[in-house]
Short mmCIF file of C-alpha atoms in Angstrom, two decimals:
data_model
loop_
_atom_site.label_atom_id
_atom_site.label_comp_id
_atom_site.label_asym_id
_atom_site.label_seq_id
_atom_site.Cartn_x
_atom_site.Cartn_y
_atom_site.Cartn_z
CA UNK A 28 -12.17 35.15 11.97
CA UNK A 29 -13.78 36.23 15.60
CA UNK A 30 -14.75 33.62 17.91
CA UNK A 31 -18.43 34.01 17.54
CA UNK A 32 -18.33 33.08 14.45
CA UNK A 33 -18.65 28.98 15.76
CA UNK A 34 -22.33 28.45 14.96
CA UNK A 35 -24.09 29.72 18.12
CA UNK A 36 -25.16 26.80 20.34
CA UNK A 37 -22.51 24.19 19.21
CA UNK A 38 -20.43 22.53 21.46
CA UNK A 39 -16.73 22.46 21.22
CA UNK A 40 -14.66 19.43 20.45
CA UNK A 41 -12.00 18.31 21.68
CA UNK A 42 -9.03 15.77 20.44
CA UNK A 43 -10.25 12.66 22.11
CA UNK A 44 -14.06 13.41 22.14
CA UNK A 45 -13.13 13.93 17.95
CA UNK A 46 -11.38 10.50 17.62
CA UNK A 47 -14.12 8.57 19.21
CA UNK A 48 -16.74 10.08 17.35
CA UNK A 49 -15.00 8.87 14.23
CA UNK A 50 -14.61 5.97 15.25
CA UNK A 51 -18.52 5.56 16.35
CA UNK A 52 -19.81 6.38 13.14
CA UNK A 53 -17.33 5.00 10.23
CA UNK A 54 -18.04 1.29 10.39
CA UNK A 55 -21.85 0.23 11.95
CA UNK A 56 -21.82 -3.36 11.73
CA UNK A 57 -24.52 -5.97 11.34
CA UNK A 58 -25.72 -8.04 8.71
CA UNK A 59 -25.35 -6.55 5.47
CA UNK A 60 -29.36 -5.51 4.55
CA UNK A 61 -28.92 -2.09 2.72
CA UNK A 62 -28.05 -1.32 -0.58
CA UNK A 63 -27.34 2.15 -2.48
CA UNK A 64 -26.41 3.99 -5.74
CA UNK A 65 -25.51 7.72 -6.57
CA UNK A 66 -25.53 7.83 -10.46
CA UNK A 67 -23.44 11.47 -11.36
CA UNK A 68 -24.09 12.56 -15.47
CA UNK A 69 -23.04 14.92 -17.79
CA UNK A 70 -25.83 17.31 -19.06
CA UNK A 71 -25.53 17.72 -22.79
CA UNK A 72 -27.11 19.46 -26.22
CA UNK A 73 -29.18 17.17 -28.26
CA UNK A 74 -28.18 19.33 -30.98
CA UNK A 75 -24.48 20.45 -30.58
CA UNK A 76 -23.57 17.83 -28.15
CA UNK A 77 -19.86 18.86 -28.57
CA UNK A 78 -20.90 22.28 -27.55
CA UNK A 79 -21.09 23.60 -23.66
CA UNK A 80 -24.59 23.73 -22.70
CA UNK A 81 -25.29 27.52 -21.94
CA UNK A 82 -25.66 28.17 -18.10
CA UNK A 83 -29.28 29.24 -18.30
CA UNK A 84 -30.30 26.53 -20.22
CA UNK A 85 -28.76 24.03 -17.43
CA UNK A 86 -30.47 25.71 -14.43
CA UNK A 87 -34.06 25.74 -16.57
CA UNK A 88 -33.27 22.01 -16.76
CA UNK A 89 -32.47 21.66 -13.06
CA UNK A 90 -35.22 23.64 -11.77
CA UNK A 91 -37.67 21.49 -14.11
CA UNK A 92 -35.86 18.06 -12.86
CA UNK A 93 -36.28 19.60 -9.37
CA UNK A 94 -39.97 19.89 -9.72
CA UNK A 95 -40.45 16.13 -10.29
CA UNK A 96 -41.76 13.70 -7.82
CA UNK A 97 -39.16 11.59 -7.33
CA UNK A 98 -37.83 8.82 -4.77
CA UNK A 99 -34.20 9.09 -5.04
CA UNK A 100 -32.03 12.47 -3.45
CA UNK A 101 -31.66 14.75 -6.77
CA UNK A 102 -28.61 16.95 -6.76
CA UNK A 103 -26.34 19.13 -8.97
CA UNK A 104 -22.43 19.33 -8.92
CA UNK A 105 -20.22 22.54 -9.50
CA UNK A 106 -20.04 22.00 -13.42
CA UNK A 107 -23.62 21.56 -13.97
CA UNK A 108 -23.23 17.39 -13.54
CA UNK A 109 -26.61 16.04 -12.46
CA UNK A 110 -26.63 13.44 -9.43
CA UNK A 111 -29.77 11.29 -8.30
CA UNK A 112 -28.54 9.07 -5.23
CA UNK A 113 -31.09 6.05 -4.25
CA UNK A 114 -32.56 5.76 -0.57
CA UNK A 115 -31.48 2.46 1.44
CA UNK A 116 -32.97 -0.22 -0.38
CA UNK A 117 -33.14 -3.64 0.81
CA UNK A 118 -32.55 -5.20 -2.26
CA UNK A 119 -30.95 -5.08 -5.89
CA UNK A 120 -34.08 -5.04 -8.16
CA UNK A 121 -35.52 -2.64 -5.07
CA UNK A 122 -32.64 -0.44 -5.59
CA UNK A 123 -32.63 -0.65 -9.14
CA UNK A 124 -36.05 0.41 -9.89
CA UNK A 125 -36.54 2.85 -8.47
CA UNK A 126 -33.28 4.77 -9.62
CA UNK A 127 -34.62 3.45 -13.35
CA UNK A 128 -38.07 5.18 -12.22
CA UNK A 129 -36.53 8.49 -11.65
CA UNK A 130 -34.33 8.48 -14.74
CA UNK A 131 -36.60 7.77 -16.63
CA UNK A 132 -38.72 11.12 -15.13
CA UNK A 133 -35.62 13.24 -15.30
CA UNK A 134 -34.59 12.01 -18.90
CA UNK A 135 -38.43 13.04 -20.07
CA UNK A 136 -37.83 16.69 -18.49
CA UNK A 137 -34.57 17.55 -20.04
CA UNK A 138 -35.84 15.84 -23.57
CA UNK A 139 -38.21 18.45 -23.35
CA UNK A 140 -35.54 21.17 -23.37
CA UNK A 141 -33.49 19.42 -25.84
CA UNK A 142 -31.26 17.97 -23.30
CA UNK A 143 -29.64 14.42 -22.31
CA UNK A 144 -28.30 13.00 -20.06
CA UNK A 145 -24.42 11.40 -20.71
CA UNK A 146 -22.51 8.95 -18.98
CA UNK A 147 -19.24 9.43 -19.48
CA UNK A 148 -16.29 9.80 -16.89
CA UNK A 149 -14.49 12.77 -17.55
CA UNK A 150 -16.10 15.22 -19.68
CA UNK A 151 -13.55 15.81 -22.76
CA UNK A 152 -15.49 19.32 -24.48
CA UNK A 153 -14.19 22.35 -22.53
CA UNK A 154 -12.10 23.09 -19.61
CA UNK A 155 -13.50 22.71 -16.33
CA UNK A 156 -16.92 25.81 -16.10
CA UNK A 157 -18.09 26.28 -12.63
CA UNK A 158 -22.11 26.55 -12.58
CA UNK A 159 -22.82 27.17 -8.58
CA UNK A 160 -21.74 29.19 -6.85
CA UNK A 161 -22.00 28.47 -2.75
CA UNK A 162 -19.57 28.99 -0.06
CA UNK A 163 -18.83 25.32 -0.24
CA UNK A 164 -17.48 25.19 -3.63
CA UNK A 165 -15.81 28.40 -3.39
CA UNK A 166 -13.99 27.28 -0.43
CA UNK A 167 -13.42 24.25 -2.54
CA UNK A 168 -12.04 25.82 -5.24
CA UNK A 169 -9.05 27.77 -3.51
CA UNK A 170 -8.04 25.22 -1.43
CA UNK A 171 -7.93 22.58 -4.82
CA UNK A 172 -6.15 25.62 -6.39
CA UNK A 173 -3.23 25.58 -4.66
CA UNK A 174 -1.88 21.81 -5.62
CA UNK A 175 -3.16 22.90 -9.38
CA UNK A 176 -5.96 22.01 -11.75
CA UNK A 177 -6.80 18.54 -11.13
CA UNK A 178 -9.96 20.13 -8.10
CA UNK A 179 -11.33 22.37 -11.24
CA UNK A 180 -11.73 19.11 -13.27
CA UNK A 181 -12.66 16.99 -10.85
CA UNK A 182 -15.59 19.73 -9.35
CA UNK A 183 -16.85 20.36 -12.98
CA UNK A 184 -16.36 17.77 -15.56
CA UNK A 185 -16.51 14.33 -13.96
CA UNK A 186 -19.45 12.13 -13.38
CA UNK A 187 -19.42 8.48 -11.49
CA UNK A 188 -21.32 5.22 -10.44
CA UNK A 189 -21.15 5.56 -7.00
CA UNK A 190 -22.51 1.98 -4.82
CA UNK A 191 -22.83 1.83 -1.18
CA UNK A 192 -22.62 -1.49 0.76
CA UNK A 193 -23.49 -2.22 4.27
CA UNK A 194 -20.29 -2.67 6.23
CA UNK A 195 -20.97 -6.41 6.98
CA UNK A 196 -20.75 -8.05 10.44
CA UNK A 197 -18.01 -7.25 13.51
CA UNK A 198 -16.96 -11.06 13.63
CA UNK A 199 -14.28 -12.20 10.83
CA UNK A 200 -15.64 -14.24 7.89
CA UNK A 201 -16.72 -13.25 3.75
CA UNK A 202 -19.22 -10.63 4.98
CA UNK A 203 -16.85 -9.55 8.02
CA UNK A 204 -16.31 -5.75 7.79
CA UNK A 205 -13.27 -5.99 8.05
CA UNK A 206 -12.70 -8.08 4.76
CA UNK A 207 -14.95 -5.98 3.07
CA UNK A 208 -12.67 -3.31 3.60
CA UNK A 209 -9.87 -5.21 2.32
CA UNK A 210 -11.88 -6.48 -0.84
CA UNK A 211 -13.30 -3.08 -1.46
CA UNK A 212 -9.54 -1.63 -2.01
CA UNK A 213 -8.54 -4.74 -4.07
CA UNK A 214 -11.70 -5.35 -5.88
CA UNK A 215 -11.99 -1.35 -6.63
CA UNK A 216 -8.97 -1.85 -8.68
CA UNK A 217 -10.32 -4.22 -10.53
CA UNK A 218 -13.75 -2.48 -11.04
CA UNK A 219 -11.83 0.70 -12.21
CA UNK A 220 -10.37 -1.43 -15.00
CA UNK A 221 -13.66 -2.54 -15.94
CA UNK A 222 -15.61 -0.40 -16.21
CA UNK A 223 -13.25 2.62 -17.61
CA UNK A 224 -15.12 5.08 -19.22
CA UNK A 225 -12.65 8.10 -19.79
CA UNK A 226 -10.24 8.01 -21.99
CA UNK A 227 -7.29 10.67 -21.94
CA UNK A 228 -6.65 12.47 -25.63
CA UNK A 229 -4.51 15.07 -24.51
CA UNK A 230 -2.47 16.15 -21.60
CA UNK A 231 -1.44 14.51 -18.26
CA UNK A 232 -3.58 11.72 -18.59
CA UNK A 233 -3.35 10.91 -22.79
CA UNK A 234 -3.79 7.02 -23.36
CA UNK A 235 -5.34 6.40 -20.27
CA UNK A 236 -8.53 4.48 -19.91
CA UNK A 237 -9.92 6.27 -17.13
CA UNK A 238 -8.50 10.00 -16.73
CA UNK A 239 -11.28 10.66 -14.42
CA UNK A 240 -9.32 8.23 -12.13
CA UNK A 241 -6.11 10.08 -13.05
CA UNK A 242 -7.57 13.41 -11.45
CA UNK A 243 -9.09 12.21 -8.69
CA UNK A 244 -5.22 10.90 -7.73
CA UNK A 245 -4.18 13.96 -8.19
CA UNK A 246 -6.17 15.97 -6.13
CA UNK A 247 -4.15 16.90 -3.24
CA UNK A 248 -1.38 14.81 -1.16
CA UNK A 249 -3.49 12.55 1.42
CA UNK A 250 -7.34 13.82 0.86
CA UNK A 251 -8.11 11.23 -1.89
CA UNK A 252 -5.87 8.55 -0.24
CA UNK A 253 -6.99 4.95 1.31
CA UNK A 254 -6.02 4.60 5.22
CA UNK A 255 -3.28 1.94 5.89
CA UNK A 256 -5.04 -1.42 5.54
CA UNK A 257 -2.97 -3.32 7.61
CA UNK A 258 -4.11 -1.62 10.16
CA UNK A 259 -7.38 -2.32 12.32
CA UNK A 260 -10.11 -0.03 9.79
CA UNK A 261 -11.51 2.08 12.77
CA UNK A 262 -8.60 3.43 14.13
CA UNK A 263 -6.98 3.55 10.83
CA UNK A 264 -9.98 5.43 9.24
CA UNK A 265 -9.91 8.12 12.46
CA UNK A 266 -6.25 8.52 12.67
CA UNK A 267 -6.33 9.63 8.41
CA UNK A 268 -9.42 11.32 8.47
CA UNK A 269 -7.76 13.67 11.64
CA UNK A 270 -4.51 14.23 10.52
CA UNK A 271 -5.70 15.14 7.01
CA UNK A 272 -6.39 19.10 6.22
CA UNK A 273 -9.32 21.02 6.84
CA UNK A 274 -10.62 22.10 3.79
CA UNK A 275 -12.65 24.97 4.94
CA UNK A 276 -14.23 26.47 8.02
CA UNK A 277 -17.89 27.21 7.97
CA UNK A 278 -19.51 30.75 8.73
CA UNK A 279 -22.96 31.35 9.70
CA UNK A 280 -22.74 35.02 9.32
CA UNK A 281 -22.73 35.57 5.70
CA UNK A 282 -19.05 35.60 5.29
CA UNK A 283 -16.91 33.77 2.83
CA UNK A 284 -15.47 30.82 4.62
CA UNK A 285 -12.20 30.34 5.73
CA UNK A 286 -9.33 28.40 3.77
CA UNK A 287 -6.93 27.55 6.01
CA UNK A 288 -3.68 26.31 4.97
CA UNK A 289 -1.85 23.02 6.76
CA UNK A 290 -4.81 23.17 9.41
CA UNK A 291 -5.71 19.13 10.15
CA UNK A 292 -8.58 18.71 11.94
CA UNK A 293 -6.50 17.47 14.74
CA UNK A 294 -4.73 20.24 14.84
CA UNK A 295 -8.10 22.43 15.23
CA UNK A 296 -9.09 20.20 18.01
CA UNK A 297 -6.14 21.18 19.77
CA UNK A 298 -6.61 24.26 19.76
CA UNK A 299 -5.73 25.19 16.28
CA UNK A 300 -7.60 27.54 13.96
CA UNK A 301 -9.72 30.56 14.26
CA UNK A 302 -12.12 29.00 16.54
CA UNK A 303 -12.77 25.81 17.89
CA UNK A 304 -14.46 23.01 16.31
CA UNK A 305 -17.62 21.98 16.93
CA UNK A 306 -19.64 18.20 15.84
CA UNK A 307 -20.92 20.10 12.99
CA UNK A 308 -17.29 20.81 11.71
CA UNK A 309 -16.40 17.35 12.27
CA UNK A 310 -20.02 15.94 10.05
CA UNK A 311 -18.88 18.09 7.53
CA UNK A 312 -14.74 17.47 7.61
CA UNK A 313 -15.63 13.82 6.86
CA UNK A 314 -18.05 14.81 3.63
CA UNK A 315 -14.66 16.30 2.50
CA UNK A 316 -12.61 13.42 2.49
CA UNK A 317 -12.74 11.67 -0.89
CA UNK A 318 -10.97 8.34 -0.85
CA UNK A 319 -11.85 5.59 -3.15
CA UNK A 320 -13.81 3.56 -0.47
CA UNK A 321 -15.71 6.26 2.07
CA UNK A 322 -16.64 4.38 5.13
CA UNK A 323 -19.88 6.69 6.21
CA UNK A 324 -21.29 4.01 8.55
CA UNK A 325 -21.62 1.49 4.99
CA UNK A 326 -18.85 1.61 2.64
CA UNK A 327 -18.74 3.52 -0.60
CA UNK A 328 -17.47 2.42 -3.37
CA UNK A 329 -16.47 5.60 -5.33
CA UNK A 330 -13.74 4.48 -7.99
CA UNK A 331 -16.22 3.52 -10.57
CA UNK A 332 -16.47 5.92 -13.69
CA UNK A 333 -20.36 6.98 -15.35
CA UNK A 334 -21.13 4.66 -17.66
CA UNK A 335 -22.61 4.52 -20.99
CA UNK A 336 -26.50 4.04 -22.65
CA UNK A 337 -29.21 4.32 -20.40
CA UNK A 338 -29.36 1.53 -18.25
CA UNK A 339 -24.87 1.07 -18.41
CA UNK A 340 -24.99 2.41 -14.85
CA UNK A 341 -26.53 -1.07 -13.84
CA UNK A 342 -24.27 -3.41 -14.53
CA UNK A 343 -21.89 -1.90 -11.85
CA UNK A 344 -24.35 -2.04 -9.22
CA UNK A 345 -24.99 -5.23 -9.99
CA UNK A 346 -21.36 -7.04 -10.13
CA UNK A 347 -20.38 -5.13 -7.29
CA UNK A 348 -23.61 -6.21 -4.88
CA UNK A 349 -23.45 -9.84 -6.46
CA UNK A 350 -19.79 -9.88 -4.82
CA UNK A 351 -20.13 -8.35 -1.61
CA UNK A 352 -23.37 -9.51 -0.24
CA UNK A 353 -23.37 -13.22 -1.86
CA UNK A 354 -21.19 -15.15 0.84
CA UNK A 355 -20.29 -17.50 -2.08
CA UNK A 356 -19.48 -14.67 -4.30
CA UNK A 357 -17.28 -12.76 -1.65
CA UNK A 358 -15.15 -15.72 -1.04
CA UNK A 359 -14.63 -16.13 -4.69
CA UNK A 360 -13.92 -12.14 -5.28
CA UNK A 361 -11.75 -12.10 -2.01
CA UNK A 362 -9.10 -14.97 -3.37
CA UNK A 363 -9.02 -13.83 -6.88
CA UNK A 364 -8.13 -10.16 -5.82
CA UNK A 365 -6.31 -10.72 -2.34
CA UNK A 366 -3.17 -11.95 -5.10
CA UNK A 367 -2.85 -8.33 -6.32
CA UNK A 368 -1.99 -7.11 -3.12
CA UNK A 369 1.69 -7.50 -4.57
CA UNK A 370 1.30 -5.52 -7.34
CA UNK A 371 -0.34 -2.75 -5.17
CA UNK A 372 2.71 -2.72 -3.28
CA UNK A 373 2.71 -0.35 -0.07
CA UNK A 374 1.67 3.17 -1.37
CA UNK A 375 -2.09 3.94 -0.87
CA UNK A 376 -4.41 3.55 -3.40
CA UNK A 377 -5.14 5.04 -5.58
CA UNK A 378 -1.95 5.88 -6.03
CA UNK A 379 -0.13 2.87 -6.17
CA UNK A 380 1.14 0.66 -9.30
CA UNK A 381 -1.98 -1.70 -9.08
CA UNK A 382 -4.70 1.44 -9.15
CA UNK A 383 -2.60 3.40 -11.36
CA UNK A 384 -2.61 0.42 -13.83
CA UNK A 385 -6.29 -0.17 -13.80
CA UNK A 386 -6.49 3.52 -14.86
CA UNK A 387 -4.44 3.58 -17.83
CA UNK A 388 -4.19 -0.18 -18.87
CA UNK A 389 -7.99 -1.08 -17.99
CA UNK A 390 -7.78 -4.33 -19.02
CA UNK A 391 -5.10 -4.58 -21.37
CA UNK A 392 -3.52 -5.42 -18.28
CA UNK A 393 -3.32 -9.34 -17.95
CA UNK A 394 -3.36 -9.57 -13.97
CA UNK A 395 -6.57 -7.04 -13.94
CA UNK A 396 -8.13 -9.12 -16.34
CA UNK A 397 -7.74 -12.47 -14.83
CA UNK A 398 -9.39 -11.37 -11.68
CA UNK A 399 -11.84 -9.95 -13.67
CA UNK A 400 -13.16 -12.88 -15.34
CA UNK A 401 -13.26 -14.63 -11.76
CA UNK A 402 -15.02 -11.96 -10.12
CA UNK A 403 -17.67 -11.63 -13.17
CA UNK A 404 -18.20 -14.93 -13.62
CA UNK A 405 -18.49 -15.24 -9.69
CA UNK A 406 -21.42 -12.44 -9.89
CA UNK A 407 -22.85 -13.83 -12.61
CA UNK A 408 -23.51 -17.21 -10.62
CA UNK A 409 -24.54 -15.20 -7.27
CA UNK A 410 -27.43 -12.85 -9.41
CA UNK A 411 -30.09 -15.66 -9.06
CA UNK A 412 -29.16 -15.64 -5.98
CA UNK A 413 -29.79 -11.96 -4.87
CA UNK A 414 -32.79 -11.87 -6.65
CA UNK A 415 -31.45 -10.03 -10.09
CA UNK A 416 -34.47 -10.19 -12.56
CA UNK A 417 -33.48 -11.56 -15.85
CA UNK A 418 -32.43 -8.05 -18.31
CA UNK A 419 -30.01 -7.56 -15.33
CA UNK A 420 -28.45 -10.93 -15.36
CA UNK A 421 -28.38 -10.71 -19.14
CA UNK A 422 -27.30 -6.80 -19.24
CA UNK A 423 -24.29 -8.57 -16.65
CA UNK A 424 -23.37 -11.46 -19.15
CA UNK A 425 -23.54 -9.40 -22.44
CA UNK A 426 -20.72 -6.69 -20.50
CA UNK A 427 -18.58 -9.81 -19.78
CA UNK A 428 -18.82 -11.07 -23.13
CA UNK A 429 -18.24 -8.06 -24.70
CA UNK A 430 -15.90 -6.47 -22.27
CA UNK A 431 -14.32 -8.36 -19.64
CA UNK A 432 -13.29 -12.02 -21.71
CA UNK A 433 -11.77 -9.91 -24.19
CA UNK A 434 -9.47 -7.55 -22.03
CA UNK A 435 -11.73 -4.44 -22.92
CA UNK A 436 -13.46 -1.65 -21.24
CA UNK A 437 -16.15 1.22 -22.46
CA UNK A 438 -12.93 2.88 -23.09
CA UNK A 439 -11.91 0.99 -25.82
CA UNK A 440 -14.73 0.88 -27.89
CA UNK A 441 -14.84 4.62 -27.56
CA UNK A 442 -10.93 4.93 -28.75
CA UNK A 443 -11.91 2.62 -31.48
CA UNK A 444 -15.75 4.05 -32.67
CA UNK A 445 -16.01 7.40 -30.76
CA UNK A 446 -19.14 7.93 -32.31
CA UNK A 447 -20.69 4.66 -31.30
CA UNK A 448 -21.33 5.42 -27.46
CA UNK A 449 -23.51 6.57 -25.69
CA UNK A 450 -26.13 6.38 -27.62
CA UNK A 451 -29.09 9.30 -26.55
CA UNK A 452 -32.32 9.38 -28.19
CA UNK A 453 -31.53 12.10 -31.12
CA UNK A 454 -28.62 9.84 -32.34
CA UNK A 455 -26.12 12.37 -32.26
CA UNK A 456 -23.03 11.78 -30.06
CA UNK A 457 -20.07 14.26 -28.91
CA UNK A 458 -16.67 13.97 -30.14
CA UNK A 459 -13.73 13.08 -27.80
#
């Protein structure tokens, strides 16, 4: 590509000035004030809800759920997957109503077109159907290619329960950041056990509990990984994010954008690459990095799979804000998870033996399920605390009772009833 095609205006970076901005911007400490939720669903037929939904009958439905008036950031994935991502809120039941207000607008505008909306992980009807088309998820697309079809699936058929934590204060302590970067790899292991919501029928991933977890480990060799945790987070978190691959280089021209190949952004900023790299190029690098915890500033939880009924989504929010902004809470979740560390072992999540349990056992597995109960039982004491209103707390206790003291996840009773969840309001339900 010519050198003029850096957008006009922008600055180049260099090595150093790169590292430092990473580290400026992954980890803002303070006291913990903020919380968030990006809720990702499947669109499906109220019909024929084992059927594809026809492309121009998804972009009717997200041009009318575009039209609403709504609070929370509405957006659509490559497969069609509709995502509506909360502002900042300053508390649980702030955060939580007013993603229920905006569901509850969306759901009314696709029941109008004979639509729902399904939370499921991994969507098990069709191979993965690109939707949009952009020069982002082109570029995406042939760089996933090449390491095979796990970036199709993941682009098009998977949906998640996304939460976003404040990254707690500089000094050590439960709400230090850097123990919340510790608990959030530990506790995210437990949490994908949970609340597994994919099962595998066929394929690589048959038997597993969450196969959306199974394809997000396989996207590519280090741009889904966890940074070394032994290591302080900030310079951990800038030395990964810079020696990982550029996925794509932007063009403002018009053109299809570049794909390099075995291009890390460290090697752009040393000269590397078509051009040189400018702030912009390092903004965007970092959207493209897709570990299981995304420090962005906060922390993002990202491991958690879409869950089912209408108001399943909560429950997750709830257990994982309960344990990470409840002192009492954190201390409890930190002890009963810092004990899997062994079973993690050294490889990064999620690719290591504890993650790669949670996936497939959920919480058939004994050691998942003991920290589990703690960590459940620890949010269900810390709710009052954090100001949960009562359905929450209950919505909380009936998911322990039914899931977590008996070793199961939404998985299971899927396996066992597949007809029995989710439930959408024309009582039909797709096959898996």
């Amino acid at each position: 590509m010519p050198q003029e095609s850096r957008p006009r205006g922008a600055p180049a970076l260099c090595e150093s000035e790169t590292e430092e901005l990473v580290r400026g911007i992954c980890f803002k400490t303070g006291p913990p004030r903020y919380l968030g939720a990006e809720l990702e669903w499947l669109v499906y037929d109220a019909e024929a809800p084992d059927d594809p939904v026809p492309p121009g009958r998804l972009e009717a439905a997200h041009a009318a759920a575009r039209a609403l008036p709504l609070r929370s950031r509405l957006t659509f994935e490559p497969g069609g997957q509709l995502e509506l991502s909360s502002r900042p809120a300053r508390s649980l039941t702030e955060c939580l109503d007013g993603l229920q207000a905006d569901l509850t607008a969306v759901r009314a505008a696709l029941r109008d077109r004979g639509l729902y909306l399904c939370g499921l992980g991994q969507d098990p009807r069709q191979a993965p159907r690109r939707l949009l088309r952009e020069p982002r998820y082109d570029a995406m697309e042939r760089f996933f290619d090449r390491t095979g079809p796990a970036g199709r699936a993941m682009m098009c058929s998977s949906a998640s329960v996304q939460v976003c934590v404040d990254a707690g204060y500089e000094e050590p302590g439960p709400l230090g950041h850097g123990r919340r970067w510790l608990l959030a790899h530990l506790l995210g292991a437990v949490l994908v056990a949970a609340f597994a919501n994919s099962p595998g029928t066929q394929g690589p991933y048959a038997g597993w509990r969450s196969a959306r977890q199974g394809v997000w480990s396989d996207l590519d060799g280090r741009r889904t990984l966890a940074p070394p945790l032994d290591a302080e987070p900030r310079a951990a978190w800038a030395r990964h994010a810079l020696d990982t691959d550029v996925m794509c280089v932007r063009q403002d021209d018009g053109h299809a954008w570049e794909v390099p190949e075995g291009l890390t952004f460290r090697a752009w900023a040393r000269g590397g690459g078509s051009r040189p790299p400018t702030r912009e190029d390092l903004d965007y690098h970092l959207t493209t990095l897709f570990p299981p915890v995304r420090p962005r500033g906060h922390l993002e939880l990202r491991m958690i799979d879409a869950q089912p009924g209408d108001d399943g989504w909560q429950v997750p929010v709830a257990v994982t804000a309960a344990l990470f902004d409840d002192p009492e809470a954190a201390e409890t979740a930190y002890r009963a998870v810092k004990v899997l560390a062994d079973s993690a072992g050294t490889p990064a999540a999620p690719r290591n033996p504890l993650w790669r349990a949670a996936a497939v056992h959920g919480l058939s597995d004994p050691e998942l399920r003991a920290a589990a109960e703690v960590c459940f039982l620890a949010a269900l004491d810390a709710l009052p605390r954090i100001g949960a209103r009562p359905g929450v707390r209950a919505a909380v206790a009936e998911f322990h009772e039914r899931h977590v003291a008996r070793g199961r996840c939404p998985a299971d009773d899927r396996a066992a009833a597949p007809a029995a969840a989710p439930a959408h309001p024309y009582g039909k339900e797709p096959r898996t």
